[in-house]
PDB file of C-alpha atoms and ligand atoms in Angstrom:
ATOM      1  CA  MET M 382      15.706  10.984  28.799  1.00 78.00           C
ATOM      2  CA  LYS M 383      13.088   9.688  26.572  1.00 88.00           C
ATOM      3  CA  ASN M 384      15.536   8.429  23.541  1.00 92.00           C
ATOM      4  CA  ALA M 385      16.734   6.125  26.165  1.00 93.00           C
ATOM      5  CA  VAL M 386      12.988   4.411  26.488  1.00 95.00           C
ATOM      6  CA  PHE M 387      12.344   4.577  22.637  1.00 95.00           C
ATOM      7  CA  TYR M 388      15.951   3.105  21.849  1.00 96.00           C
ATOM      8  CA  SER M 389      15.040   0.429  24.237  1.00 94.00           C
ATOM      9  CA  LEU M 390      11.686  -0.096  22.269  1.00 96.00           C
ATOM     10  CA  ALA M 391      13.681   0.107  19.479  1.00 96.00           C
ATOM     11  CA  ALA M 392      16.140  -2.722  20.627  1.00 96.00           C
ATOM     12  CA  ALA M 393      13.177  -4.970  21.744  1.00 96.00           C
ATOM     13  CA  TYR M 394      11.785  -5.237  18.585  1.00 96.00           C
ATOM     14  CA  ALA M 395      15.100  -5.589  16.859  1.00 96.00           C
ATOM     15  CA  GLU M 396      15.737  -7.979  18.856  1.00 95.00           C
ATOM     16  CA  GLU M 397      12.905 -10.316  18.236  1.00 96.00           C
ATOM     17  CA  LYS M 398      12.518  -9.674  13.985  1.00 96.00           C
ATOM     18  CA  GLY M 399      16.903 -10.116  13.760  1.00 95.00           C
ATOM     19  CA  ALA M 400      17.530  -6.609  12.933  1.00 95.00           C
ATOM     20  CA  ALA M 401      21.270  -5.937  13.137  1.00 93.00           C
ATOM     21  CA  CYS M 402      20.755  -1.718  13.239  1.00 96.00           C
ATOM     22  CA  ILE M 403      18.913   0.714  14.955  1.00 97.00           C
ATOM     23  CA  ILE M 404      18.655   3.608  12.484  1.00 97.00           C
ATOM     24  CA  GLY M 405      18.036   7.274  14.499  1.00 94.00           C
ATOM     25  CA  GLY M 406      16.830  10.433  12.324  1.00 91.00           C
ATOM     26  CA  HIS M 407      18.390  13.077  14.921  1.00 92.00           C
ATOM     27  CA  ASN M 408      20.124  16.103  13.474  1.00 93.00           C
ATOM     28  CA  ALA M 409      22.838  18.306  14.100  1.00 93.00           C
ATOM     29  CA  ASP M 410      20.558  20.556  15.540  1.00 89.00           C
ATOM     30  CA  ASP M 411      18.740  17.880  17.631  1.00 86.00           C
ATOM     31  CA  ARG M 412      23.020  17.409  19.435  1.00 84.00           C
ATOM     32  CA  ARG M 413      22.806  21.262  20.624  1.00 84.00           C
ATOM     33  CA  LEU M 414      19.614  20.877  22.348  1.00 85.00           C
ATOM     34  CA  PHE M 415      19.219  17.329  23.772  1.00 87.00           C
ATOM     35  CA  ASP M 416      21.995  15.794  25.909  1.00 91.00           C
ATOM     36  CA  ASP M 417      20.075  12.395  24.825  1.00 92.00           C
ATOM     37  CA  THR M 418      20.876  12.412  21.513  1.00 92.00           C
ATOM     38  CA  SER M 419      24.847  13.336  21.567  1.00 92.00           C
ATOM     39  CA  ASP M 420      27.505  10.542  20.802  1.00 93.00           C
ATOM     40  CA  GLU M 421      28.357  10.069  24.450  1.00 94.00           C
ATOM     41  CA  PHE M 422      24.604   8.796  25.474  1.00 95.00           C
ATOM     42  CA  PHE M 423      24.594   6.962  22.008  1.00 95.00           C
ATOM     43  CA  ALA M 424      28.071   4.927  22.681  1.00 95.00           C
ATOM     44  CA  SER M 425      26.506   4.616  26.189  1.00 95.00           C
ATOM     45  CA  LEU M 426      23.332   3.448  24.874  1.00 94.00           C
ATOM     46  CA  GLN M 427      24.859   0.869  22.472  1.00 92.00           C
ATOM     47  CA  LYS M 428      26.926  -0.601  24.861  1.00 94.00           C
ATOM     48  CA  ALA M 429      24.309  -1.332  27.512  1.00 94.00           C
ATOM     49  CA  ILE M 430      21.750  -2.620  25.107  1.00 93.00           C
ATOM     50  CA  THR M 431      24.549  -5.402  23.616  1.00 92.00           C
ATOM     51  CA  ALA M 432      25.188  -6.108  26.944  1.00 94.00           C
ATOM     52  CA  SER M 433      21.738  -7.037  27.671  1.00 93.00           C
ATOM     53  CA  SER M 434      20.829  -9.024  24.803  1.00 94.00           C
ATOM     54  CA  PRO M 435      23.743 -12.135  23.593  1.00 95.00           C
ATOM     55  CA  ARG M 436      21.482 -12.051  20.334  1.00 95.00           C
ATOM     56  CA  LEU M 437      21.803  -8.530  19.626  1.00 95.00           C
ATOM     57  CA  ARG M 438      25.868  -8.672  20.780  1.00 94.00           C
ATOM     58  CA  ARG M 439      26.333 -12.070  18.295  1.00 95.00           C
ATOM     59  CA  ARG M 440      24.486  -9.759  15.458  1.00 93.00           C
ATOM     60  CA  GLY M 441      26.398  -6.829  16.375  1.00 94.00           C
ATOM     61  CA  LEU M 442      23.636  -4.401  16.602  1.00 94.00           C
ATOM     62  CA  LYS M 443      24.337  -0.688  15.849  1.00 96.00           C
ATOM     63  CA  ILE M 444      23.144   2.509  16.161  1.00 96.00           C
ATOM     64  CA  LEU M 445      23.595   4.311  13.214  1.00 97.00           C
ATOM     65  CA  ARG M 446      22.127   8.151  12.998  1.00 96.00           C
ATOM     66  CA  PRO M 447      23.150   8.968   9.203  1.00 96.00           C
ATOM     67  CA  LEU M 448      21.936  12.875   9.914  1.00 96.00           C
ATOM     68  CA  LYS M 449      23.992  13.322  12.680  1.00 95.00           C
ATOM     69  CA  ASP M 450      26.081  15.799  11.238  1.00 95.00           C
ATOM     70  CA  LYS M 451      23.571  17.847   8.999  1.00 96.00           C
ATOM     71  CA  SER M 452      21.249  21.038  10.176  1.00 96.00           C
ATOM     72  CA  LYS M 453      17.514  20.446  10.544  1.00 95.00           C
ATOM     73  CA  PRO M 454      17.505  22.671   7.274  1.00 97.00           C
ATOM     74  CA  GLU M 455      19.695  20.329   5.492  1.00 98.00           C
ATOM     75  CA  VAL M 456      17.593  17.728   6.616  1.00 97.00           C
ATOM     76  CA  VAL M 457      14.863  19.083   4.839  1.00 97.00           C
ATOM     77  CA  ALA M 458      16.464  20.047   1.610  1.00 98.00           C
ATOM     78  CA  LEU M 459      18.232  16.381   1.615  1.00 98.00           C
ATOM     79  CA  ALA M 460      14.280  15.042   2.101  1.00 97.00           C
ATOM     80  CA  ALA M 461      13.089  16.577  -0.313  1.00 97.00           C
ATOM     81  CA  GLY M 462      15.500  16.052  -3.092  1.00 97.00           C
ATOM     82  CA  ILE M 463      15.190  12.524  -2.732  1.00 97.00           C
ATOM     83  CA  GLY M 464      11.434  12.426  -2.886  1.00 97.00           C
ATOM     84  CA  VAL M 465      10.787  11.873   0.940  1.00 97.00           C
ATOM     85  CA  PRO M 466       6.978  11.966   0.823  1.00 97.00           C
ATOM     86  CA  LEU M 467       7.062  15.350   3.607  1.00 97.00           C
ATOM     87  CA  GLU M 468       3.557  15.126   4.233  1.00 96.00           C
ATOM     88  CA  LEU M 469       3.922  12.315   6.308  1.00 96.00           C
ATOM     89  CA  THR M 470       6.571  13.182   8.587  1.00 95.00           C
ATOM     90  CA  TRP M 471       5.574  14.689  11.871  1.00 94.00           C
ATOM     91  CA  SER M 472       7.335  16.879  14.107  1.00 93.00           C
ATOM     92  CA  CYS M 473       4.948  18.045  16.436  1.00 95.00           C
ATOM     93  CA  HIS M 474       5.722  16.992  20.410  1.00 91.00           C
ATOM     94  CA  ARG M 475       2.163  16.797  20.969  1.00 93.00           C
ATOM     95  CA  SER M 476      -0.291  14.226  21.111  1.00 89.00           C
ATOM     96  CA  GLY M 477      -3.144  14.730  18.619  1.00 89.00           C
ATOM     97  CA  GLN M 478      -4.481  14.393  14.837  1.00 90.00           C
ATOM     98  CA  GLU M 479      -2.348  17.646  13.742  1.00 92.00           C
ATOM     99  CA  HIS M 480       0.516  19.347  14.215  1.00 94.00           C
ATOM    100  CA  CYS M 481      -0.214  21.971  16.979  1.00 94.00           C
ATOM    101  CA  TRP M 482       2.317  24.346  15.194  1.00 94.00           C
ATOM    102  CA  ARG M 483       2.749  26.389  18.661  1.00 95.00           C
ATOM    103  CA  CYS M 484       5.444  23.745  20.532  1.00 95.00           C
ATOM    104  CA  ASP M 485       9.277  23.621  19.980  1.00 92.00           C
ATOM    105  CA  GLY M 486       8.869  21.032  17.559  1.00 92.00           C
ATOM    106  CA  CYS M 487       6.417  22.566  15.632  1.00 95.00           C
ATOM    107  CA  ARG M 488       8.520  26.194  15.711  1.00 95.00           C
ATOM    108  CA  ARG M 489      11.674  24.273  14.723  1.00 94.00           C
ATOM    109  CA  ARG M 490       9.828  22.302  11.323  1.00 96.00           C
ATOM    110  CA  ALA M 491       8.648  25.627  10.590  1.00 96.00           C
ATOM    111  CA  GLU M 492      12.077  27.306  10.552  1.00 96.00           C
ATOM    112  CA  ALA M 493      13.827  24.592   8.964  1.00 97.00           C
ATOM    113  CA  PHE M 494      11.622  24.572   5.888  1.00 97.00           C
ATOM    114  CA  GLN M 495      12.148  28.519   5.279  1.00 97.00           C
ATOM    115  CA  ALA M 496      15.423  27.683   5.577  1.00 97.00           C
ATOM    116  CA  ALA M 497      15.481  25.218   3.331  1.00 97.00           C
ATOM    117  CA  GLY M 498      13.504  27.028   0.335  1.00 97.00           C
ATOM    118  CA  VAL M 499      10.923  23.838   0.616  1.00 97.00           C
ATOM    119  CA  PRO M 500       7.339  24.726   0.887  1.00 96.00           C
ATOM    120  CA  ASP M 501       5.857  22.578   3.835  1.00 96.00           C
ATOM    121  CA  PRO M 502       3.167  20.582   2.828  1.00 95.00           C
ATOM    122  CA  LEU M 503       1.737  20.806   5.869  1.00 93.00           C
ATOM    123  CA  ALA M 504       1.638  24.190   6.454  1.00 87.00           C
ATOM    124  CA  SER M 505      -1.403  24.730   4.641  1.00 77.00           C
ATOM    125  CA  LYS M 506      -3.077  22.750   7.930  1.00 70.00           C
ATOM    126  CA  LYS M 507      -2.342  25.278  10.193  1.00 69.00           C
ATOM    127  CA  VAL M 508      -4.555  26.607  12.443  1.00 62.00           C
TER     128      VAL M 508
HETATM  129 ZN1   ZN J 377       3.489  21.128  17.924  1.00 50.36          ZN
END
């Protein structure tokens, strides 16, 4: 459900800034866990967003999900391989200045880094 809100905000921003696409980072593991990361959800959402804005419709706004078929460990390995500053990524589902390392997002992050064989630069900050 929350992705409907996030992508609506992104669409409003795209409309004002002249963007032609919105890029989401959902992976195949997310698609198994959350209904609002499914292909059906995004097809409906894109239709609703473009129906609501002549500017986005003229621009042919697309919601792109280039990682949707990759597992979370594959995404971690890809990110590490292309030099993504992993210390700047955020996985925690709770608010705060640091990852909690107890929520589902933090647990899945730790599992993915371990499965990918990539050291998590934030792991040293575990409390
Ligand atoms: Zn957390």
